[in-house]
Short mmCIF file of C-alpha atoms in Angstrom, two decimals:
data_model
loop_
_atom_site.label_atom_id
_atom_site.label_comp_id
_atom_site.label_asym_id
_atom_site.label_seq_id
_atom_site.Cartn_x
_atom_site.Cartn_y
_atom_site.Cartn_z
CA MET A 275 60.48 100.96 40.36
CA SER A 276 61.47 101.64 36.59
CA ILE A 277 60.16 99.62 33.73
CA ALA A 278 62.55 99.36 30.56
CA ILE A 279 59.95 99.48 27.96
CA ASP A 280 57.07 101.74 27.34
CA ALA A 281 53.63 99.09 27.92
CA GLY A 282 51.82 101.43 25.15
CA ALA A 283 54.10 100.74 22.69
CA ALA A 284 53.05 97.35 22.23
CA PHE A 285 49.18 98.24 21.23
CA PRO A 286 48.70 100.52 19.24
CA SER A 287 45.04 100.73 20.31
CA LEU A 288 45.92 101.96 23.81
CA PRO A 289 45.30 105.32 24.49
CA GLY A 290 47.97 107.65 24.09
CA PRO A 291 49.84 110.09 26.65
CA GLY A 292 47.70 112.40 27.08
CA ALA A 293 44.88 110.45 28.42
CA SER A 294 43.69 110.58 31.62
CA GLY A 295 44.63 108.21 34.65
CA PRO A 296 41.31 106.61 34.61
CA GLU A 297 41.33 106.20 30.93
CA ARG A 298 44.63 104.44 30.91
CA LYS A 299 43.41 101.78 33.96
CA SER A 300 39.95 100.87 32.47
CA PHE A 301 41.78 99.98 29.13
CA LEU A 302 45.20 97.82 30.92
CA MET A 303 43.07 96.32 33.71
CA PRO A 304 40.92 93.89 31.07
CA LEU A 305 43.75 93.14 29.45
CA VAL A 306 45.70 92.69 32.25
CA ALA A 307 43.70 90.12 33.61
CA SER A 308 42.05 88.33 30.29
CA GLY A 309 45.81 88.14 29.01
CA ALA A 310 47.05 86.32 32.12
CA GLY A 311 43.88 84.10 32.75
CA TRP A 312 43.38 85.95 36.14
CA HIS A 313 40.15 85.36 37.63
CA ASP A 314 41.62 87.41 40.42
CA PRO A 315 44.44 90.16 38.97
CA ALA A 316 44.84 91.87 42.78
CA GLY A 317 44.97 88.60 44.51
CA ARG A 318 47.92 87.30 42.09
CA LEU A 319 50.01 90.33 42.50
CA ASP A 320 49.14 89.80 46.09
CA ARG A 321 50.62 86.71 46.33
CA ALA A 322 53.61 87.51 43.78
CA LEU A 323 55.23 89.68 46.18
CA SER A 324 55.23 87.30 48.70
CA SER A 325 56.81 84.55 46.63
CA ASP A 326 59.12 86.95 44.70
CA ASP A 327 57.64 86.60 41.47
CA PHE A 328 59.15 89.92 40.31
CA VAL A 329 62.56 89.92 38.94
CA LEU A 330 64.67 92.98 38.97
CA HIS A 331 67.69 93.93 37.31
CA ALA A 332 70.40 97.29 37.54
CA ARG A 333 71.21 99.35 34.24
CA ARG A 334 74.01 101.43 34.55
CA VAL A 335 73.99 104.90 33.58
CA GLN A 336 76.52 105.98 31.22
CA PRO A 337 78.98 109.44 32.10
CA LEU A 338 79.42 111.53 29.26
CA ALA A 339 82.14 112.86 31.18
CA ARG A 340 85.60 112.16 31.49
CA THR A 341 85.80 112.69 34.87
CA ALA A 342 82.88 109.95 36.06
CA PRO A 343 80.73 110.40 38.94
CA ARG A 344 80.03 108.16 41.48
CA THR A 345 78.74 105.13 39.34
CA HIS A 346 74.46 105.18 39.70
CA PHE A 347 72.23 102.38 38.30
CA GLU A 348 68.70 102.45 37.26
CA VAL A 349 66.95 99.52 38.70
CA LEU A 350 63.86 98.05 36.40
CA LEU A 351 61.20 95.88 37.10
CA ARG A 352 59.53 92.45 35.61
CA PHE A 353 57.24 90.38 36.51
CA SER A 354 57.50 86.83 35.36
CA ASP A 355 53.87 86.37 34.10
CA GLU A 356 54.84 88.76 31.32
CA GLU A 357 56.53 86.61 29.79
CA ARG A 358 54.43 83.33 30.11
CA SER A 359 51.33 85.34 29.00
CA HIS A 360 53.14 87.41 26.19
CA MET A 361 51.66 90.58 28.73
CA PRO A 362 52.79 94.14 27.47
CA PRO A 363 55.72 95.07 29.85
CA GLY A 364 54.59 97.05 32.84
CA THR A 365 50.65 96.25 32.42
CA PHE A 366 50.80 94.74 36.02
CA LEU A 367 51.65 98.32 37.68
CA SER A 368 47.95 99.79 36.86
CA VAL A 369 46.37 96.57 38.76
CA LEU A 370 48.77 97.26 41.74
CA GLU A 371 47.90 100.76 41.66
CA THR A 372 44.27 100.59 41.76
CA HIS A 373 44.27 98.28 44.60
CA GLY A 374 46.29 100.03 46.70
CA LEU A 375 49.51 97.59 46.30
CA MET A 376 52.45 100.10 45.22
CA PRO A 377 53.31 101.27 48.21
CA ARG A 378 54.11 97.32 49.44
CA LEU A 379 55.74 97.00 45.89
CA ASP A 380 57.98 99.86 46.26
CA GLU A 381 59.03 98.53 49.97
CA TRP A 382 59.53 95.02 48.40
CA VAL A 383 62.01 96.60 45.54
CA VAL A 384 64.07 98.49 48.63
CA ALA A 385 64.38 95.26 50.71
CA LYS A 386 65.48 93.36 47.84
CA VAL A 387 68.06 95.81 46.60
CA LEU A 388 69.55 95.77 50.08
CA TYR A 389 69.72 92.44 50.25
CA TRP A 390 71.60 92.02 46.95
CA ARG A 391 74.09 94.99 48.03
CA ALA A 392 74.40 93.03 51.15
CA LEU A 393 75.36 89.87 49.43
CA PHE A 394 77.60 90.76 46.19
CA ALA A 395 78.46 94.71 45.90
CA GLY A 396 81.28 94.23 48.53
CA ASN A 397 83.00 97.71 49.32
CA ALA A 398 81.60 99.09 46.19
CA GLU A 399 79.12 102.05 47.26
CA PRO A 400 76.71 102.74 44.12
CA VAL A 401 73.72 104.48 44.20
CA PHE A 402 70.28 103.10 42.61
CA ILE A 403 67.79 104.86 41.36
CA VAL A 404 64.33 103.70 42.18
CA ARG A 405 61.17 104.79 40.75
CA LEU A 406 58.78 105.54 43.04
CA SER A 407 54.71 105.87 43.36
CA PRO A 408 53.34 109.00 44.70
CA SER A 409 51.05 106.53 46.79
CA ALA A 410 53.96 105.26 48.53
CA LEU A 411 54.75 108.80 49.71
CA ARG A 412 50.82 109.25 50.85
CA ARG A 413 50.80 105.84 53.01
CA ALA A 414 51.38 106.63 56.39
CA GLY A 415 54.41 104.65 57.67
CA PHE A 416 56.03 104.37 54.53
CA VAL A 417 59.25 106.52 55.09
CA GLU A 418 59.34 104.44 59.16
CA SER A 419 59.50 101.26 56.98
CA VAL A 420 62.60 102.21 54.51
CA THR A 421 64.18 103.88 57.32
CA ALA A 422 63.98 100.26 59.07
CA GLU A 423 65.53 98.50 56.10
CA ILE A 424 68.37 100.77 55.71
CA ALA A 425 69.28 100.40 59.18
CA ARG A 426 68.69 96.73 59.48
CA TYR A 427 71.36 96.39 57.00
CA CYS A 428 73.89 99.28 58.22
CA VAL A 429 74.29 100.86 54.55
CA PRO A 430 74.41 104.51 54.17
CA ALA A 431 71.12 106.20 52.95
CA SER A 432 72.60 107.58 50.12
CA LEU A 433 72.43 103.75 48.20
CA PHE A 434 69.08 104.87 47.49
CA CYS A 435 68.05 107.84 45.17
CA PHE A 436 64.02 107.95 44.89
CA GLU A 437 62.62 109.06 41.39
CA LEU A 438 59.69 110.65 40.75
CA ALA A 439 58.07 111.94 37.41
CA GLU A 440 58.21 115.67 36.41
CA ASP A 441 54.36 116.06 36.53
CA GLU A 442 54.28 113.91 39.95
CA ALA A 443 56.53 115.58 41.69
CA LEU A 444 54.85 118.93 40.45
CA ALA A 445 51.22 117.55 41.78
CA LEU A 446 52.71 116.21 45.57
CA GLU A 447 50.51 116.83 48.17
CA PRO A 448 51.98 118.53 51.43
CA ALA A 449 51.62 115.17 53.00
CA ALA A 450 53.60 113.50 50.45
CA ARG A 451 55.88 116.39 49.72
CA ALA A 452 57.02 116.03 53.36
CA ALA A 453 57.20 112.55 53.49
CA LEU A 454 59.49 112.84 50.85
CA ALA A 455 61.56 115.81 52.79
CA ALA A 456 61.93 112.92 55.32
CA MET A 457 64.00 110.53 52.93
CA ARG A 458 66.08 113.16 51.50
CA ARG A 459 66.88 114.24 55.64
CA LEU A 460 67.62 110.36 55.94
CA GLY A 461 70.00 110.41 53.46
CA CYS A 462 68.52 109.47 50.50
CA GLY A 463 68.84 111.22 46.72
CA VAL A 464 65.50 112.65 45.32
CA SER A 465 65.63 112.45 41.19
CA ILE A 466 62.89 114.08 38.93
CA GLY A 467 62.58 112.17 35.45
CA SER A 468 61.13 113.48 32.25
CA PHE A 469 62.45 116.97 33.22
CA GLY A 470 62.52 120.51 31.60
CA GLN A 471 59.53 120.52 29.21
CA ARG A 472 57.48 123.00 32.11
CA PRO A 473 58.37 126.77 32.87
CA GLU A 474 58.34 126.11 36.31
CA SER A 475 60.63 122.82 36.03
CA LEU A 476 63.62 124.70 37.24
CA ARG A 477 61.92 125.83 40.55
CA LEU A 478 61.45 122.23 41.34
CA LEU A 479 64.98 121.50 41.83
CA GLN A 480 65.69 123.68 45.25
CA LYS A 481 61.72 122.64 46.01
CA LEU A 482 62.38 119.03 46.37
CA GLN A 483 66.61 119.35 47.02
CA ALA A 484 66.77 116.94 43.97
CA THR A 485 70.18 115.30 43.53
CA VAL A 486 69.82 113.62 40.19
CA VAL A 487 67.83 115.28 37.20
CA LYS A 488 66.82 112.91 34.29
CA ILE A 489 66.06 115.57 30.92
CA ASP A 490 63.07 114.15 28.94
CA GLY A 491 64.24 112.50 26.08
CA ASP A 492 62.09 114.68 23.65
CA LEU A 493 63.50 117.71 24.80
CA GLY A 494 67.03 116.07 23.89
CA ARG A 495 65.95 114.82 20.54
CA ARG A 496 65.17 118.26 19.73
CA ALA A 497 68.21 119.97 21.01
CA VAL A 498 69.92 118.30 18.00
CA ARG A 499 67.94 120.16 15.69
CA ASP A 500 66.88 123.38 17.37
CA ALA A 501 68.88 126.04 18.82
CA SER A 502 66.11 127.08 21.53
CA HIS A 503 66.11 123.66 22.75
CA ALA A 504 69.87 123.09 22.42
CA ALA A 505 69.87 126.20 24.75
CA ARG A 506 67.29 124.81 26.96
CA VAL A 507 69.03 122.06 27.66
CA GLY A 508 72.19 123.56 28.01
CA ALA A 509 70.38 125.92 30.72
CA ILE A 510 69.55 122.67 32.70
CA ALA A 511 73.01 121.23 32.47
CA ARG A 512 74.84 124.31 33.95
CA ALA A 513 71.88 124.74 36.92
CA CYS A 514 72.29 121.17 37.47
CA SER A 515 76.19 121.98 37.67
CA ALA A 516 76.02 124.99 39.94
CA MET A 517 73.43 123.29 42.48
CA GLY A 518 75.85 119.86 42.36
CA ILE A 519 72.87 117.99 40.73
CA LEU A 520 73.83 114.94 38.35
CA SER A 521 72.22 115.78 35.26
CA ILE A 522 71.15 112.52 32.94
CA ALA A 523 69.82 112.58 29.08
CA GLU A 524 66.88 109.78 29.11
CA SER A 525 66.27 108.23 25.63
CA VAL A 526 69.54 109.32 23.59
CA GLU A 527 68.96 107.49 20.53
CA THR A 528 71.59 108.62 18.23
CA ILE A 529 75.69 109.38 18.29
CA GLN A 530 74.82 112.97 17.20
CA SER A 531 72.57 113.45 20.51
CA ARG A 532 74.98 111.73 22.62
CA LYS A 533 78.05 113.83 21.54
CA ALA A 534 75.18 117.10 21.44
CA LEU A 535 74.17 116.42 24.79
CA ALA A 536 78.18 116.23 26.36
CA ARG A 537 78.55 119.80 24.56
CA ALA A 538 75.88 121.14 26.26
CA GLY A 539 77.60 119.94 29.55
CA VAL A 540 75.13 117.08 30.58
CA ASP A 541 76.90 114.69 32.87
CA CYS A 542 75.04 111.14 32.21
CA ALA A 543 72.69 109.14 29.40
CA GLN A 544 70.81 106.60 29.19
CA GLY A 545 69.24 105.34 26.03
CA PRO A 546 69.80 103.24 22.81
CA ALA A 547 73.05 105.25 21.43
CA LEU A 548 74.68 104.06 24.60
CA ARG A 549 73.74 100.39 24.51
CA PRO A 550 77.13 99.16 22.71
CA ILE A 551 79.41 100.44 25.42
CA VAL A 552 77.26 99.84 28.35
CA GLU A 553 77.78 96.34 30.16
CA GLU A 554 74.49 94.20 30.19
CA LEU A 555 71.87 94.22 33.09
CA VAL A 556 72.66 93.02 35.76
CA GLU A 557 70.23 90.67 37.65
CA LEU A 558 69.85 91.64 41.02
CA THR A 559 69.32 88.06 42.26
CA TYR A 560 68.42 87.51 46.02
CA GLY A 561 66.92 85.37 48.72
CA PRO A 562 64.67 86.24 51.42
CA ALA A 563 64.85 89.42 52.90
#
């Protein structure tokens, strides 16, 4: 699953991007618990999964080329207590991760997307990009659970494209890579987010059999004013095209960036510069799955 807003943006004192996972968790966990008035954060979120206290939306990925690819939607997740308690969006994820609940959340998202698609999507065959936690891939039985849900609704597995950030993809253990490969054999797509900042980035494309690449927003921004970064974006776009991989630019903030990325051969984009021409978020309304 994906979060629309960076949780760190709302609090200047939050440890920065370079901070370690434990450091960020130690900061966020008390914030989540005290801000929401929870005495048992893990228990509250466990109950939330049972009572559907989460809300899913789908945000369409905007094509840059005239020939539009198959429609892709990014799945976004919010928690009802965030708005009631004025919590930074996404902070509850640290609680879920710490208490081993992320695999269950990922299964919940898959089930709800399938239920919504069965009710409302008709004959359309969009692709839903769903952010996946590495801990889900490590958990025994996760792949089997997803396979059973897809079979239950009699839909093609290509309905889903599961996303990992580039640093997460590079750090996958053998067992997690095997689980991801099993999902790829099932027919699910694989997306690599925040892509292109490392020398070994391009090797990941074949290693994980990626179907979607989301080019890092900072790389895209620098490409507008720096020839070396523009060349790197162009090389990524050409490699993706040659391998049949959909390229998406993340966090496109200006019209100039959008035009430069289109000239570089990037297929699609997301970000503030696209909002005037992109439909509103679609709420994935659901019932019991």
